[in-house]
Amino acid sequence: MTWKRRHFLQLFGSTLATLGLSQTRFFTQANRYGRVLAQSTPRKLALLVGINAYPEVSDLRGCLNDVDLQYHLLVHRFGFHPDDIVRVWDNAADPTLKPSRDNILRAFQEHLIAQAKPGDVVVFHYSGHGSRVIDPDPVRVAACGDNQLEGLNGTLVPNDPMDVNQSGPDVVVPDIMGRSLFLLTHALDTENVTMVLDSCYSGAGTRGNVTVRTVGSRLSRSGDRLVASEAELEFQKKLMADHNLTLEDFQKERGLGIARGVALGSASCNQEALDAVFGDNFNAGAFSYLLTRYLWQLPASQSFTTVQANLRRSTYAEAELRGYDQEPVLEVKPGSDYSSQPFYVLSNLSTPPADGVITNVSEDGTIEFWLGGTATQTLTSVNTVFTVRTAAGETLTDGDGEAIALQKTTLTGNPIVGRGKLLTGELSQVSKGMFLQERIVGLPPNPQLVVGVDPSLGAETETAIAALESALETTTAAGQSVRRIRPVVFDQQQPVDYILARVNDALRQSVDLEDPSTIQADWPSDEVVALFTPTLAFVARTDGSHGEPVTAAVNRLIPAFKTLLASKVLRAIAHTSSELQVTGEIFSASRPDGGPRIAITSRALDGATGGDRGDAPLRPFTDGDVMQLEVSNQEERPLFVSCLLVNSRGEVAVLHPAHWDAPEDASRIGAKESLVIPRQEDDVRVTLQGSGFLEVITLVSTEPLRNALRGLQTIARGQGRSRGEVRTSDGDPVSLIDALLGDVDSASRGGGVTADYEISSTSGSRAVDSRAIAAFTTVLEVRS
């Protein structure tokens, strides 16, 4: 079988390149970040800047959440003292900590430069708008290549008001230039510096329900170009004088690279940063959220190669749904060895990997917790059950030796903040600062696909909503009518899975791209109804004929809706954590040199085995590689495995089990045994072709997924086949997913698992027990 190319859509953006920071690879920079934070140092200092509210330009939604994400990460996972973290943000009660230009610069100088000593750790995080201005002494950034922004310097945009009555060719802006940031970091008396920049510097506006962190629209007031203020240029001269830097020396050092440590950015030279919606109503910078979530989950020291594979795996599902190009970048100080160091130093990490941390325990028994490590797919799950762990990673138990269990019972206005009650143990045993790990996740019993009805449908809106409501209306075994599509009138505040729209001029104008020709190339012609991602990227093969009535379009799209819903549910299962001891890797079976090998490892074994392949750079698969997957069962009992492949349209191909005469036996892995997929006798060959990314979902369970396998068997026989690859879209994906959820729920509620607390409290949900199923989603990069 052949998999065609789809450009991998990554969710990152920053001012990094035009701030004068040359770029290499993001994951090497993450290596430096994790290594720096894990060090034992005399002191750890952080300055976190977040700006949502801007005068005269578009506001953002997720920057204050970014600051919270970084704050909790630094305090609870990396041992920063709260007093050593300064937040300059909209939420500040102290006016000197509001995010104006002067306040940001003063905080950097007073909190970081004045206090940091050799060996100290310094973290600077910025989330807000980015822009670019004329650089009076431009430096060429070689890594930008053809995307070089000639003569420009990237900026951080504070919330200072602008003079709206300017005239002439230049518009003066109050931005902080990359030149200034270089000089500020140069003034630090420590090399252990990490900059995290979540902003962008080109384009403007919004796409779909995703805001872009840039303010290029400021040129519309007057003038032909943006220039820095005189105060900004004078500030740079003072910094150079204070540190005995001539302009010539400054330009020479700036041309070599960054001044200190490592810089983590979130976009390449010509890309924008996303301010996105996660879960139902949690806005954050995609870069900040996905990075901090990954660091919450990181269990042990790994090479950057392993981190690269795991981080791409964790971000792919989010990125693919948004249809956006955004590539993270990095730089380390020239001549340093940070890029070759292990990603993490385990011996200096004193806290366990976690899904969350307890932030408050009330006398009435209510426990509040921060879910910084929880996957987006389960943020809004009610009834999730966690085990409680100490800072040393030990599972907290009651007097009978049973694990203390905490159940999430309340959704707050911020999905990343949960509240709940103990199921087992005494309240006196738990305290603020203890960690949480998912044990049982409650998935919706009848999952829905959320489809936004775009304003481009005009007078057809109500008709479209009615058609969508009935499009996937099914009946449960109990006779209950269930609607599998939830239509909403689309606006930029509403989180959706996909958007139904009719292509017209208004829709095209809502996609503010620097190169409008990309819309013409990718989109259907006018008056065609089609599906789009939340960022209004066209979903291939969902377009119909010119002038097609919306009811006819919805009926035509029913197979696509079924497939997309199935893909959504599979990804939700694949992002739950597991305690099953399972390892494996995906590799090329056709290369003489062995080719790339990407490890997949459950959390239960991550700290012990790491799945690490050393410090060699991650190699992509190439056109013509034959893909195989090996899964190893480290348990003392047999397990059952299924392997699925997912493409950009959500189409799911079942690669294993492929022998339909005995599906349960085909999926079995004995205790301490391994299985290579596809097996030689399966008569299946997976040949990768072209360039792009492919998602592999592997499900390992304590009980066979009987109902789901029978559904696949029915599909296979309907095709006249007894073995080989089967596509769920050739049958009924919704029925198949219902069967899969039922199987997972059954196994989680006691199929071969001895529960140490009552699971029936999740009766309104489908339970996914971390002791009953392990699920992995792995992204393969293919290059031609």
PDB file of C-alpha atoms in Angstrom, residues 37-239:
ATOM      1  CA  LEU A  37      16.558  23.579  33.861  1.00  0.00           C
ATOM      2  CA  ALA A  38      17.613  20.267  35.361  1.00  0.00           C
ATOM      3  CA  GLN A  39      20.987  21.470  36.604  1.00  0.00           C
ATOM      4  CA  SER A  40      21.673  21.921  40.278  1.00  0.00           C
ATOM      5  CA  THR A  41      22.681  25.565  40.545  1.00  0.00           C
ATOM      6  CA  PRO A  42      23.022  28.148  43.287  1.00  0.00           C
ATOM      7  CA  ARG A  43      19.955  29.962  41.989  1.00  0.00           C
ATOM      8  CA  LYS A  44      17.298  29.760  39.288  1.00  0.00           C
ATOM      9  CA  LEU A  45      15.816  33.012  37.993  1.00  0.00           C
ATOM     10  CA  ALA A  46      12.975  33.497  35.528  1.00  0.00           C
ATOM     11  CA  LEU A  47      11.247  36.446  33.862  1.00  0.00           C
ATOM     12  CA  LEU A  48       7.929  35.598  32.204  1.00  0.00           C
ATOM     13  CA  VAL A  49       6.219  38.144  29.958  1.00  0.00           C
ATOM     14  CA  GLY A  50       2.654  37.706  28.711  1.00  0.00           C
ATOM     15  CA  ILE A  51       0.485  40.222  26.829  1.00  0.00           C
ATOM     16  CA  ASN A  52      -3.097  39.640  25.693  1.00  0.00           C
ATOM     17  CA  ALA A  53      -4.453  43.202  25.729  1.00  0.00           C
ATOM     18  CA  TYR A  54      -3.061  45.625  23.162  1.00  0.00           C
ATOM     19  CA  PRO A  55      -4.119  49.186  22.391  1.00  0.00           C
ATOM     20  CA  GLU A  56      -5.030  49.825  18.749  1.00  0.00           C
ATOM     21  CA  VAL A  57      -4.108  46.342  17.477  1.00  0.00           C
ATOM     22  CA  SER A  58      -5.816  42.976  17.817  1.00  0.00           C
ATOM     23  CA  ASP A  59      -5.846  41.382  21.266  1.00  0.00           C
ATOM     24  CA  LEU A  60      -4.572  37.871  21.908  1.00  0.00           C
ATOM     25  CA  ARG A  61      -6.160  35.168  24.073  1.00  0.00           C
ATOM     26  CA  GLY A  62      -3.520  32.715  25.205  1.00  0.00           C
ATOM     27  CA  CYS A  63      -0.453  34.676  26.353  1.00  0.00           C
ATOM     28  CA  LEU A  64      -1.465  34.903  30.012  1.00  0.00           C
ATOM     29  CA  ASN A  65      -2.110  31.165  30.022  1.00  0.00           C
ATOM     30  CA  ASP A  66       1.386  30.718  28.562  1.00  0.00           C
ATOM     31  CA  VAL A  67       2.812  32.534  31.571  1.00  0.00           C
ATOM     32  CA  ASP A  68       0.814  30.285  33.906  1.00  0.00           C
ATOM     33  CA  LEU A  69       1.971  27.200  32.026  1.00  0.00           C
ATOM     34  CA  GLN A  70       5.601  28.198  32.286  1.00  0.00           C
ATOM     35  CA  TYR A  71       5.272  29.284  35.922  1.00  0.00           C
ATOM     36  CA  HIS A  72       3.813  25.974  37.111  1.00  0.00           C
ATOM     37  CA  LEU A  73       6.329  24.024  35.051  1.00  0.00           C
ATOM     38  CA  LEU A  74       9.301  25.869  36.538  1.00  0.00           C
ATOM     39  CA  VAL A  75       8.027  25.723  40.120  1.00  0.00           C
ATOM     40  CA  HIS A  76       6.676  22.188  40.271  1.00  0.00           C
ATOM     41  CA  ARG A  77       8.878  20.241  37.847  1.00  0.00           C
ATOM     42  CA  PHE A  78      12.174  22.124  37.929  1.00  0.00           C
ATOM     43  CA  GLY A  79      12.369  23.450  41.463  1.00  0.00           C
ATOM     44  CA  PHE A  80      12.310  27.195  40.857  1.00  0.00           C
ATOM     45  CA  HIS A  81      11.407  29.139  43.980  1.00  0.00           C
ATOM     46  CA  PRO A  82       8.275  31.246  43.350  1.00  0.00           C
ATOM     47  CA  ASP A  83      10.075  34.331  44.664  1.00  0.00           C
ATOM     48  CA  ASP A  84      12.694  33.921  41.930  1.00  0.00           C
ATOM     49  CA  ILE A  85      10.085  34.156  39.171  1.00  0.00           C
ATOM     50  CA  VAL A  86       8.864  37.593  38.067  1.00  0.00           C
ATOM     51  CA  ARG A  87       5.771  37.839  35.877  1.00  0.00           C
ATOM     52  CA  VAL A  88       5.311  40.975  33.794  1.00  0.00           C
ATOM     53  CA  TRP A  89       1.812  40.565  32.386  1.00  0.00           C
ATOM     54  CA  ASP A  90      -1.702  41.961  32.089  1.00  0.00           C
ATOM     55  CA  ASN A  91      -2.759  40.291  35.348  1.00  0.00           C
ATOM     56  CA  ALA A  92      -0.256  42.224  37.463  1.00  0.00           C
ATOM     57  CA  ALA A  93      -1.776  44.283  40.275  1.00  0.00           C
ATOM     58  CA  ASP A  94       1.461  46.228  40.598  1.00  0.00           C
ATOM     59  CA  PRO A  95       1.585  48.858  37.807  1.00  0.00           C
ATOM     60  CA  THR A  96       5.371  48.426  37.582  1.00  0.00           C
ATOM     61  CA  LEU A  97       4.767  44.848  36.412  1.00  0.00           C
ATOM     62  CA  LYS A  98       2.342  45.699  33.616  1.00  0.00           C
ATOM     63  CA  PRO A  99       3.884  44.715  30.244  1.00  0.00           C
ATOM     64  CA  SER A 100       4.998  48.107  28.927  1.00  0.00           C
ATOM     65  CA  ARG A 101       8.334  48.498  27.155  1.00  0.00           C
ATOM     66  CA  ASP A 102       9.945  50.235  30.137  1.00  0.00           C
ATOM     67  CA  ASN A 103       8.675  47.657  32.628  1.00  0.00           C
ATOM     68  CA  ILE A 104       9.898  44.711  30.559  1.00  0.00           C
ATOM     69  CA  LEU A 105      13.357  46.216  30.114  1.00  0.00           C
ATOM     70  CA  ARG A 106      13.607  47.235  33.764  1.00  0.00           C
ATOM     71  CA  ALA A 107      12.568  43.775  34.980  1.00  0.00           C
ATOM     72  CA  PHE A 108      15.163  42.145  32.752  1.00  0.00           C
ATOM     73  CA  GLN A 109      17.885  44.385  34.119  1.00  0.00           C
ATOM     74  CA  GLU A 110      16.878  44.325  37.788  1.00  0.00           C
ATOM     75  CA  HIS A 111      15.716  40.722  38.164  1.00  0.00           C
ATOM     76  CA  LEU A 112      18.059  38.931  35.774  1.00  0.00           C
ATOM     77  CA  ILE A 113      21.153  41.000  34.985  1.00  0.00           C
ATOM     78  CA  ALA A 114      21.602  42.463  38.471  1.00  0.00           C
ATOM     79  CA  GLN A 115      21.113  39.142  40.279  1.00  0.00           C
ATOM     80  CA  ALA A 116      22.438  36.345  38.058  1.00  0.00           C
ATOM     81  CA  LYS A 117      25.894  35.079  38.962  1.00  0.00           C
ATOM     82  CA  PRO A 118      28.123  32.582  37.136  1.00  0.00           C
ATOM     83  CA  GLY A 119      26.493  29.152  37.200  1.00  0.00           C
ATOM     84  CA  ASP A 120      22.986  30.483  37.864  1.00  0.00           C
ATOM     85  CA  VAL A 121      20.123  29.452  35.597  1.00  0.00           C
ATOM     86  CA  VAL A 122      18.175  32.190  33.799  1.00  0.00           C
ATOM     87  CA  VAL A 123      14.930  31.701  31.854  1.00  0.00           C
ATOM     88  CA  PHE A 124      13.265  34.452  29.822  1.00  0.00           C
ATOM     89  CA  HIS A 125       9.874  33.637  28.294  1.00  0.00           C
ATOM     90  CA  TYR A 126       7.922  36.017  26.055  1.00  0.00           C
ATOM     91  CA  SER A 127       4.392  35.438  24.749  1.00  0.00           C
ATOM     92  CA  GLY A 128       2.759  38.222  22.782  1.00  0.00           C
ATOM     93  CA  HIS A 129       2.703  39.908  19.418  1.00  0.00           C
ATOM     94  CA  GLY A 130       5.802  40.005  17.269  1.00  0.00           C
ATOM     95  CA  SER A 131       6.669  42.361  14.459  1.00  0.00           C
ATOM     96  CA  ARG A 132       9.662  43.606  12.476  1.00  0.00           C
ATOM     97  CA  VAL A 133      11.241  46.987  11.958  1.00  0.00           C
ATOM     98  CA  ILE A 134      13.994  48.486   9.857  1.00  0.00           C
ATOM     99  CA  ASP A 135      17.404  47.401  11.144  1.00  0.00           C
ATOM    100  CA  PRO A 136      19.903  50.299  11.024  1.00  0.00           C
ATOM    101  CA  ASP A 137      22.805  47.794  10.814  1.00  0.00           C
ATOM    102  CA  PRO A 138      21.286  44.607   9.392  1.00  0.00           C
ATOM    103  CA  VAL A 139      22.919  41.227   9.897  1.00  0.00           C
ATOM    104  CA  ARG A 140      22.249  38.433   7.452  1.00  0.00           C
ATOM    105  CA  VAL A 141      20.946  35.235   9.060  1.00  0.00           C
ATOM    106  CA  ALA A 142      22.379  32.456   6.927  1.00  0.00           C
ATOM    107  CA  ALA A 143      19.928  29.836   8.179  1.00  0.00           C
ATOM    108  CA  CYS A 144      16.995  31.799   6.749  1.00  0.00           C
ATOM    109  CA  GLY A 145      18.191  31.070   3.215  1.00  0.00           C
ATOM    110  CA  ASP A 146      15.695  32.240   0.628  1.00  0.00           C
ATOM    111  CA  ASN A 147      13.351  33.365   3.425  1.00  0.00           C
ATOM    112  CA  GLN A 148      15.771  36.077   4.539  1.00  0.00           C
ATOM    113  CA  LEU A 149      14.002  39.214   5.764  1.00  0.00           C
ATOM    114  CA  GLU A 150      16.494  41.630   4.259  1.00  0.00           C
ATOM    115  CA  GLY A 151      17.118  44.798   6.243  1.00  0.00           C
ATOM    116  CA  LEU A 152      14.670  43.933   9.013  1.00  0.00           C
ATOM    117  CA  ASN A 153      14.984  43.072  12.689  1.00  0.00           C
ATOM    118  CA  GLY A 154      12.349  41.110  14.589  1.00  0.00           C
ATOM    119  CA  THR A 155      10.736  42.703  17.607  1.00  0.00           C
ATOM    120  CA  LEU A 156       8.765  41.972  20.743  1.00  0.00           C
ATOM    121  CA  VAL A 157       5.671  44.174  20.891  1.00  0.00           C
ATOM    122  CA  PRO A 158       4.879  45.629  24.359  1.00  0.00           C
ATOM    123  CA  ASN A 159       1.460  47.089  25.138  1.00  0.00           C
ATOM    124  CA  ASP A 160       2.517  50.747  24.848  1.00  0.00           C
ATOM    125  CA  PRO A 161       0.094  52.974  22.910  1.00  0.00           C
ATOM    126  CA  MET A 162       1.217  54.378  19.565  1.00  0.00           C
ATOM    127  CA  ASP A 163       0.893  57.826  18.071  1.00  0.00           C
ATOM    128  CA  VAL A 164      -1.987  57.381  15.645  1.00  0.00           C
ATOM    129  CA  ASN A 165      -1.401  60.736  13.902  1.00  0.00           C
ATOM    130  CA  GLN A 166       2.012  59.998  12.401  1.00  0.00           C
ATOM    131  CA  SER A 167       2.718  61.091   8.857  1.00  0.00           C
ATOM    132  CA  GLY A 168       5.578  60.608   6.460  1.00  0.00           C
ATOM    133  CA  PRO A 169       7.316  57.462   5.163  1.00  0.00           C
ATOM    134  CA  ASP A 170       8.150  56.019   8.605  1.00  0.00           C
ATOM    135  CA  VAL A 171       5.857  54.777  11.371  1.00  0.00           C
ATOM    136  CA  VAL A 172       7.628  54.822  14.744  1.00  0.00           C
ATOM    137  CA  VAL A 173       6.717  51.871  17.009  1.00  0.00           C
ATOM    138  CA  PRO A 174       7.571  51.274  20.704  1.00  0.00           C
ATOM    139  CA  ASP A 175       8.882  47.737  20.096  1.00  0.00           C
ATOM    140  CA  ILE A 176      11.824  45.979  21.738  1.00  0.00           C
ATOM    141  CA  MET A 177      14.231  44.998  18.969  1.00  0.00           C
ATOM    142  CA  GLY A 178      16.165  41.779  18.678  1.00  0.00           C
ATOM    143  CA  ARG A 179      19.296  43.930  18.860  1.00  0.00           C
ATOM    144  CA  SER A 180      18.274  44.939  22.376  1.00  0.00           C
ATOM    145  CA  LEU A 181      17.550  41.363  23.371  1.00  0.00           C
ATOM    146  CA  PHE A 182      21.014  40.338  22.211  1.00  0.00           C
ATOM    147  CA  LEU A 183      22.598  43.094  24.299  1.00  0.00           C
ATOM    148  CA  LEU A 184      20.503  42.233  27.350  1.00  0.00           C
ATOM    149  CA  THR A 185      21.517  38.581  27.261  1.00  0.00           C
ATOM    150  CA  HIS A 186      25.133  39.596  26.577  1.00  0.00           C
ATOM    151  CA  ALA A 187      25.055  41.517  29.872  1.00  0.00           C
ATOM    152  CA  LEU A 188      24.115  38.413  31.893  1.00  0.00           C
ATOM    153  CA  ASP A 189      26.944  37.004  33.998  1.00  0.00           C
ATOM    154  CA  THR A 190      26.001  33.365  33.371  1.00  0.00           C
ATOM    155  CA  GLU A 191      26.004  31.080  30.358  1.00  0.00           C
ATOM    156  CA  ASN A 192      22.999  29.064  31.558  1.00  0.00           C
ATOM    157  CA  VAL A 193      20.465  31.213  29.728  1.00  0.00           C
ATOM    158  CA  THR A 194      17.289  29.949  28.045  1.00  0.00           C
ATOM    159  CA  MET A 195      15.066  32.231  25.972  1.00  0.00           C
ATOM    160  CA  VAL A 196      11.594  31.030  25.000  1.00  0.00           C
ATOM    161  CA  LEU A 197       9.976  33.270  22.385  1.00  0.00           C
ATOM    162  CA  ASP A 198       6.379  32.534  21.404  1.00  0.00           C
ATOM    163  CA  SER A 199       5.534  35.229  18.868  1.00  0.00           C
ATOM    164  CA  CYS A 200       5.882  35.869  15.153  1.00  0.00           C
ATOM    165  CA  TYR A 201       6.910  38.703  12.914  1.00  0.00           C
ATOM    166  CA  SER A 202       5.149  38.593   9.534  1.00  0.00           C
ATOM    167  CA  GLY A 203       1.576  38.600   8.229  1.00  0.00           C
ATOM    168  CA  ALA A 204      -1.383  39.639  10.337  1.00  0.00           C
ATOM    169  CA  GLY A 205      -4.859  38.825  11.606  1.00  0.00           C
ATOM    170  CA  THR A 206      -6.608  35.520  12.088  1.00  0.00           C
ATOM    171  CA  ARG A 207      -7.371  32.343  10.182  1.00  0.00           C
ATOM    172  CA  GLY A 208     -10.532  30.528  11.174  1.00  0.00           C
ATOM    173  CA  ASN A 209     -10.665  30.366  14.958  1.00  0.00           C
ATOM    174  CA  VAL A 210      -6.877  30.625  15.416  1.00  0.00           C
ATOM    175  CA  THR A 211      -5.289  33.987  16.151  1.00  0.00           C
ATOM    176  CA  VAL A 212      -1.879  34.811  14.723  1.00  0.00           C
ATOM    177  CA  ARG A 213       0.590  36.592  17.003  1.00  0.00           C
ATOM    178  CA  THR A 214       1.651  39.412  14.716  1.00  0.00           C
ATOM    179  CA  VAL A 215       0.765  43.069  14.173  1.00  0.00           C
ATOM    180  CA  GLY A 216       1.744  43.868  10.597  1.00  0.00           C
ATOM    181  CA  SER A 217      -1.454  45.928  10.253  1.00  0.00           C
ATOM    182  CA  ARG A 218       0.190  48.893  11.966  1.00  0.00           C
ATOM    183  CA  LEU A 219       1.435  50.120   8.607  1.00  0.00           C
ATOM    184  CA  SER A 220      -2.128  50.838   7.563  1.00  0.00           C
ATOM    185  CA  ARG A 221      -2.284  54.001   9.676  1.00  0.00           C
ATOM    186  CA  SER A 222       0.321  55.843   7.505  1.00  0.00           C
ATOM    187  CA  GLY A 223       3.824  55.510   6.145  1.00  0.00           C
ATOM    188  CA  ASP A 224       5.608  52.794   4.236  1.00  0.00           C
ATOM    189  CA  ARG A 225       7.707  51.092   6.905  1.00  0.00           C
ATOM    190  CA  LEU A 226       8.032  50.513  10.639  1.00  0.00           C
ATOM    191  CA  VAL A 227      11.005  51.956  12.503  1.00  0.00           C
ATOM    192  CA  ALA A 228      12.195  51.716  16.095  1.00  0.00           C
ATOM    193  CA  SER A 229      11.793  54.625  18.468  1.00  0.00           C
ATOM    194  CA  GLU A 230      14.669  56.927  19.326  1.00  0.00           C
ATOM    195  CA  ALA A 231      14.414  55.695  22.930  1.00  0.00           C
ATOM    196  CA  GLU A 232      15.031  52.131  21.724  1.00  0.00           C
ATOM    197  CA  LEU A 233      18.133  53.082  19.752  1.00  0.00           C
ATOM    198  CA  GLU A 234      19.492  55.145  22.645  1.00  0.00           C
ATOM    199  CA  PHE A 235      18.903  52.202  24.994  1.00  0.00           C
ATOM    200  CA  GLN A 236      21.047  50.024  22.738  1.00  0.00           C
ATOM    201  CA  LYS A 237      23.849  52.602  22.706  1.00  0.00           C
ATOM    202  CA  LYS A 238      23.800  52.751  26.507  1.00  0.00           C
ATOM    203  CA  LEU A 239      23.998  48.962  26.821  1.00  0.00           C
TER     204      LEU A 239
END
